């Protein structure tokens, strides 16, 4: 498969057309919004935290297939995880799609399909938007998204 074909793999399209954990989350503890200016993707993350864990997670928003599929797959991998694990996953995924990291740990296995985006800098922002929004939701707001990925 060529790089672009790899980008829009079946799984990405499937998550794009049927996003998991999409919708409202009444009683959410954290609500964070992320916007990717270069593509127009917007993601709103809603988190319910309990005892240092992500008890529940949903997202809303709109955007390209890459950003929506990334958000959908991300939420699938985060439910029940500790906040610390979630932060580590976010870093791992960002390092992976930007080429700083060769492989993903088995836990994040299916997310390896985003490898192809590394060849398309514009698409890297789409794939990392949900994860960046997650980092903001879980940490102090000190880093700007634009600064981080350019
Ligand atoms: Zn996008």
PDB file of C-alpha atoms and ligand atoms in Angstrom:
ATOM      1  CA  UNK A   1       0.000   0.000   0.000  1.00  0.00           C
ATOM      2  CA  UNK A   2       1.288   3.482  -0.745  1.00  0.00           C
ATOM      3  CA  UNK A   3       1.600   6.097   1.965  1.00  0.00           C
ATOM      4  CA  UNK A   4      -1.670   7.809   1.220  1.00  0.00           C
ATOM      5  CA  UNK A   5      -3.574   4.528   1.006  1.00  0.00           C
ATOM      6  CA  UNK A   6      -2.085   3.610   4.351  1.00  0.00           C
ATOM      7  CA  UNK A   7      -3.330   6.917   5.748  1.00  0.00           C
ATOM      8  CA  UNK A   8      -6.907   6.193   4.922  1.00  0.00           C
ATOM      9  CA  UNK A   9      -6.957   2.565   5.908  1.00  0.00           C
ATOM     10  CA  UNK A  10     -10.223   0.772   6.387  1.00  0.00           C
ATOM     11  CA  UNK A  11     -10.034   1.052  10.153  1.00  0.00           C
ATOM     12  CA  UNK A  12      -9.598   4.826  10.010  1.00  0.00           C
ATOM     13  CA  UNK A  13     -12.575   5.180   7.707  1.00  0.00           C
ATOM     14  CA  UNK A  14     -14.608   2.847   9.865  1.00  0.00           C
ATOM     15  CA  UNK A  15     -13.925   4.910  12.991  1.00  0.00           C
ATOM     16  CA  UNK A  16     -14.613   8.078  11.046  1.00  0.00           C
ATOM     17  CA  UNK A  17     -18.051   6.937   9.929  1.00  0.00           C
ATOM     18  CA  UNK A  18     -18.869   5.248  13.267  1.00  0.00           C
ATOM     19  CA  UNK A  19     -16.933   7.107  15.951  1.00  0.00           C
ATOM     20  CA  UNK A  20     -16.789   5.372  19.346  1.00  0.00           C
ATOM     21  CA  UNK A  21     -17.637   7.246  22.529  1.00  0.00           C
ATOM     22  CA  UNK A  22     -19.048  10.173  20.604  1.00  0.00           C
ATOM     23  CA  UNK A  23     -21.498  12.425  22.395  1.00  0.00           C
ATOM     24  CA  UNK A  24     -22.218  14.134  25.671  1.00  0.00           C
ATOM     25  CA  UNK A  25     -21.006  13.117  29.092  1.00  0.00           C
ATOM     26  CA  UNK A  26     -23.247  14.503  31.800  1.00  0.00           C
ATOM     27  CA  UNK A  27     -21.322  15.297  34.961  1.00  0.00           C
ATOM     28  CA  UNK A  28     -17.936  15.426  33.234  1.00  0.00           C
ATOM     29  CA  UNK A  29     -15.095  16.608  35.491  1.00  0.00           C
ATOM     30  CA  UNK A  30     -12.991  17.965  32.671  1.00  0.00           C
ATOM     31  CA  UNK A  31     -14.005  19.532  29.400  1.00  0.00           C
ATOM     32  CA  UNK A  32     -11.312  20.620  27.006  1.00  0.00           C
ATOM     33  CA  UNK A  33     -11.510  21.890  23.471  1.00  0.00           C
ATOM     34  CA  UNK A  34      -8.841  21.581  20.829  1.00  0.00           C
ATOM     35  CA  UNK A  35      -8.695  23.203  17.426  1.00  0.00           C
ATOM     36  CA  UNK A  36      -6.435  22.449  14.518  1.00  0.00           C
ATOM     37  CA  UNK A  37      -6.264  25.611  12.485  1.00  0.00           C
ATOM     38  CA  UNK A  38      -4.492  24.136   9.492  1.00  0.00           C
ATOM     39  CA  UNK A  39      -7.285  21.649   8.785  1.00  0.00           C
ATOM     40  CA  UNK A  40     -10.290  23.034  10.664  1.00  0.00           C
ATOM     41  CA  UNK A  41     -10.644  20.040  12.987  1.00  0.00           C
ATOM     42  CA  UNK A  42     -12.339  20.695  16.306  1.00  0.00           C
ATOM     43  CA  UNK A  43     -12.425  18.231  19.185  1.00  0.00           C
ATOM     44  CA  UNK A  44     -14.140  18.611  22.533  1.00  0.00           C
ATOM     45  CA  UNK A  45     -13.071  16.030  25.100  1.00  0.00           C
ATOM     46  CA  UNK A  46     -15.192  15.208  28.107  1.00  0.00           C
ATOM     47  CA  UNK A  47     -13.701  13.234  30.985  1.00  0.00           C
ATOM     48  CA  UNK A  48     -15.004  11.721  34.157  1.00  0.00           C
ATOM     49  CA  UNK A  49     -12.236  11.068  36.637  1.00  0.00           C
ATOM     50  CA  UNK A  50     -12.375   8.920  39.727  1.00  0.00           C
ATOM     51  CA  UNK A  51      -9.563   7.809  42.054  1.00  0.00           C
ATOM     52  CA  UNK A  52      -6.907   8.903  39.578  1.00  0.00           C
ATOM     53  CA  UNK A  53      -8.488   6.987  36.737  1.00  0.00           C
ATOM     54  CA  UNK A  54     -10.431   7.875  33.628  1.00  0.00           C
ATOM     55  CA  UNK A  55     -13.781   6.444  34.520  1.00  0.00           C
ATOM     56  CA  UNK A  56     -15.440   7.601  31.336  1.00  0.00           C
ATOM     57  CA  UNK A  57     -14.521   9.583  28.264  1.00  0.00           C
ATOM     58  CA  UNK A  58     -16.455  11.008  25.337  1.00  0.00           C
ATOM     59  CA  UNK A  59     -15.735  13.407  22.560  1.00  0.00           C
ATOM     60  CA  UNK A  60     -17.616  15.709  20.264  1.00  0.00           C
ATOM     61  CA  UNK A  61     -16.542  17.760  17.339  1.00  0.00           C
ATOM     62  CA  UNK A  62     -16.004  17.626  13.641  1.00  0.00           C
ATOM     63  CA  UNK A  63     -13.097  17.326  11.302  1.00  0.00           C
ATOM     64  CA  UNK A  64     -11.329  15.182   8.764  1.00  0.00           C
ATOM     65  CA  UNK A  65     -11.226  11.380   8.847  1.00  0.00           C
ATOM     66  CA  UNK A  66      -7.811  11.333  10.502  1.00  0.00           C
ATOM     67  CA  UNK A  67      -8.767  13.581  13.414  1.00  0.00           C
ATOM     68  CA  UNK A  68     -12.099  11.887  14.124  1.00  0.00           C
ATOM     69  CA  UNK A  69     -10.656   8.368  13.834  1.00  0.00           C
ATOM     70  CA  UNK A  70      -7.777   9.347  16.078  1.00  0.00           C
ATOM     71  CA  UNK A  71     -10.182  10.705  18.705  1.00  0.00           C
ATOM     72  CA  UNK A  72     -12.362   7.607  18.448  1.00  0.00           C
ATOM     73  CA  UNK A  73      -9.456   5.185  18.803  1.00  0.00           C
ATOM     74  CA  UNK A  74      -7.974   7.257  21.598  1.00  0.00           C
ATOM     75  CA  UNK A  75     -11.121   7.114  23.711  1.00  0.00           C
ATOM     76  CA  UNK A  76     -11.270   3.339  23.230  1.00  0.00           C
ATOM     77  CA  UNK A  77      -7.788   3.019  24.683  1.00  0.00           C
ATOM     78  CA  UNK A  78      -8.253   5.341  27.618  1.00  0.00           C
ATOM     79  CA  UNK A  79     -11.290   4.116  29.483  1.00  0.00           C
ATOM     80  CA  UNK A  80     -10.259   2.719  32.849  1.00  0.00           C
ATOM     81  CA  UNK A  81      -6.648   3.900  32.525  1.00  0.00           C
ATOM     82  CA  UNK A  82      -4.930   5.940  35.192  1.00  0.00           C
ATOM     83  CA  UNK A  83      -4.249   9.591  34.486  1.00  0.00           C
ATOM     84  CA  UNK A  84      -0.547   8.805  34.542  1.00  0.00           C
ATOM     85  CA  UNK A  85      -0.951   6.079  31.920  1.00  0.00           C
ATOM     86  CA  UNK A  86      -3.054   8.382  29.768  1.00  0.00           C
ATOM     87  CA  UNK A  87      -0.380  11.096  29.873  1.00  0.00           C
ATOM     88  CA  UNK A  88       2.301   8.555  28.956  1.00  0.00           C
ATOM     89  CA  UNK A  89       0.170   7.260  26.054  1.00  0.00           C
ATOM     90  CA  UNK A  90      -0.294  10.796  24.758  1.00  0.00           C
ATOM     91  CA  UNK A  91       3.445  11.381  24.741  1.00  0.00           C
ATOM     92  CA  UNK A  92       4.084   8.006  23.174  1.00  0.00           C
ATOM     93  CA  UNK A  93       1.587   8.551  20.385  1.00  0.00           C
ATOM     94  CA  UNK A  94       2.873  12.044  19.599  1.00  0.00           C
ATOM     95  CA  UNK A  95       6.460  10.760  19.500  1.00  0.00           C
ATOM     96  CA  UNK A  96       5.377   7.912  17.238  1.00  0.00           C
ATOM     97  CA  UNK A  97       3.596   9.964  14.581  1.00  0.00           C
ATOM     98  CA  UNK A  98       6.347  12.581  14.542  1.00  0.00           C
ATOM     99  CA  UNK A  99       8.947   9.863  14.033  1.00  0.00           C
ATOM    100  CA  UNK A 100      10.715  10.289  17.378  1.00  0.00           C
ATOM    101  CA  UNK A 101       9.720   6.808  18.340  1.00  0.00           C
ATOM    102  CA  UNK A 102      10.000   3.647  16.257  1.00  0.00           C
ATOM    103  CA  UNK A 103       7.247   1.479  17.739  1.00  0.00           C
ATOM    104  CA  UNK A 104       4.185   1.721  19.927  1.00  0.00           C
ATOM    105  CA  UNK A 105       3.787  -0.446  22.995  1.00  0.00           C
ATOM    106  CA  UNK A 106       1.393  -3.401  22.467  1.00  0.00           C
ATOM    107  CA  UNK A 107      -1.342  -1.643  24.457  1.00  0.00           C
ATOM    108  CA  UNK A 108      -1.611   0.990  21.747  1.00  0.00           C
ATOM    109  CA  UNK A 109      -1.210  -1.561  18.944  1.00  0.00           C
ATOM    110  CA  UNK A 110      -4.030  -0.514  16.554  1.00  0.00           C
ATOM    111  CA  UNK A 111      -2.927   3.113  16.727  1.00  0.00           C
ATOM    112  CA  UNK A 112       0.164   2.128  14.758  1.00  0.00           C
ATOM    113  CA  UNK A 113      -1.946   2.609  11.644  1.00  0.00           C
ATOM    114  CA  UNK A 114      -1.350   6.331  12.029  1.00  0.00           C
ATOM    115  CA  UNK A 115       2.307   5.778  11.181  1.00  0.00           C
ATOM    116  CA  UNK A 116       1.687   7.001   7.622  1.00  0.00           C
ATOM    117  CA  UNK A 117       0.777  10.513   8.763  1.00  0.00           C
ATOM    118  CA  UNK A 118       4.409  11.220   9.613  1.00  0.00           C
ATOM    119  CA  UNK A 119       5.012  11.770   5.922  1.00  0.00           C
ATOM    120  CA  UNK A 120       2.333  14.453   5.792  1.00  0.00           C
ATOM    121  CA  UNK A 121       3.075  17.233   8.303  1.00  0.00           C
ATOM    122  CA  UNK A 122      -0.417  18.689   7.893  1.00  0.00           C
ATOM    123  CA  UNK A 123      -1.953  15.348   8.798  1.00  0.00           C
ATOM    124  CA  UNK A 124       0.264  14.957  11.872  1.00  0.00           C
ATOM    125  CA  UNK A 125      -1.661  17.817  13.456  1.00  0.00           C
ATOM    126  CA  UNK A 126      -4.935  16.061  12.674  1.00  0.00           C
ATOM    127  CA  UNK A 127      -3.800  12.808  14.284  1.00  0.00           C
ATOM    128  CA  UNK A 128      -2.329  14.433  17.385  1.00  0.00           C
ATOM    129  CA  UNK A 129      -5.137  16.952  18.016  1.00  0.00           C
ATOM    130  CA  UNK A 130      -7.208  14.631  20.267  1.00  0.00           C
ATOM    131  CA  UNK A 131      -4.122  13.558  22.182  1.00  0.00           C
ATOM    132  CA  UNK A 132      -2.967  17.100  22.611  1.00  0.00           C
ATOM    133  CA  UNK A 133      -6.413  18.046  23.857  1.00  0.00           C
ATOM    134  CA  UNK A 134      -6.185  15.134  26.292  1.00  0.00           C
ATOM    135  CA  UNK A 135      -2.857  16.411  27.619  1.00  0.00           C
ATOM    136  CA  UNK A 136      -4.433  19.804  28.175  1.00  0.00           C
ATOM    137  CA  UNK A 137      -7.391  18.248  29.947  1.00  0.00           C
ATOM    138  CA  UNK A 138      -5.126  16.305  32.290  1.00  0.00           C
ATOM    139  CA  UNK A 139      -2.354  18.801  32.904  1.00  0.00           C
ATOM    140  CA  UNK A 140      -1.586  22.405  33.414  1.00  0.00           C
ATOM    141  CA  UNK A 141      -2.111  24.435  30.303  1.00  0.00           C
ATOM    142  CA  UNK A 142       1.440  25.432  29.604  1.00  0.00           C
ATOM    143  CA  UNK A 143       2.198  24.347  26.037  1.00  0.00           C
ATOM    144  CA  UNK A 144       0.475  25.668  22.981  1.00  0.00           C
ATOM    145  CA  UNK A 145      -0.602  23.145  20.394  1.00  0.00           C
ATOM    146  CA  UNK A 146       0.738  25.115  17.481  1.00  0.00           C
ATOM    147  CA  UNK A 147       4.134  25.466  19.093  1.00  0.00           C
ATOM    148  CA  UNK A 148       4.373  21.807  19.829  1.00  0.00           C
ATOM    149  CA  UNK A 149       3.731  20.401  16.394  1.00  0.00           C
ATOM    150  CA  UNK A 150       5.325  22.909  14.036  1.00  0.00           C
TER     151      UNK A 150
HETATM  152 ZN1  LIG B   1      -7.669  17.217   9.868  1.00  0.00          ZN
END
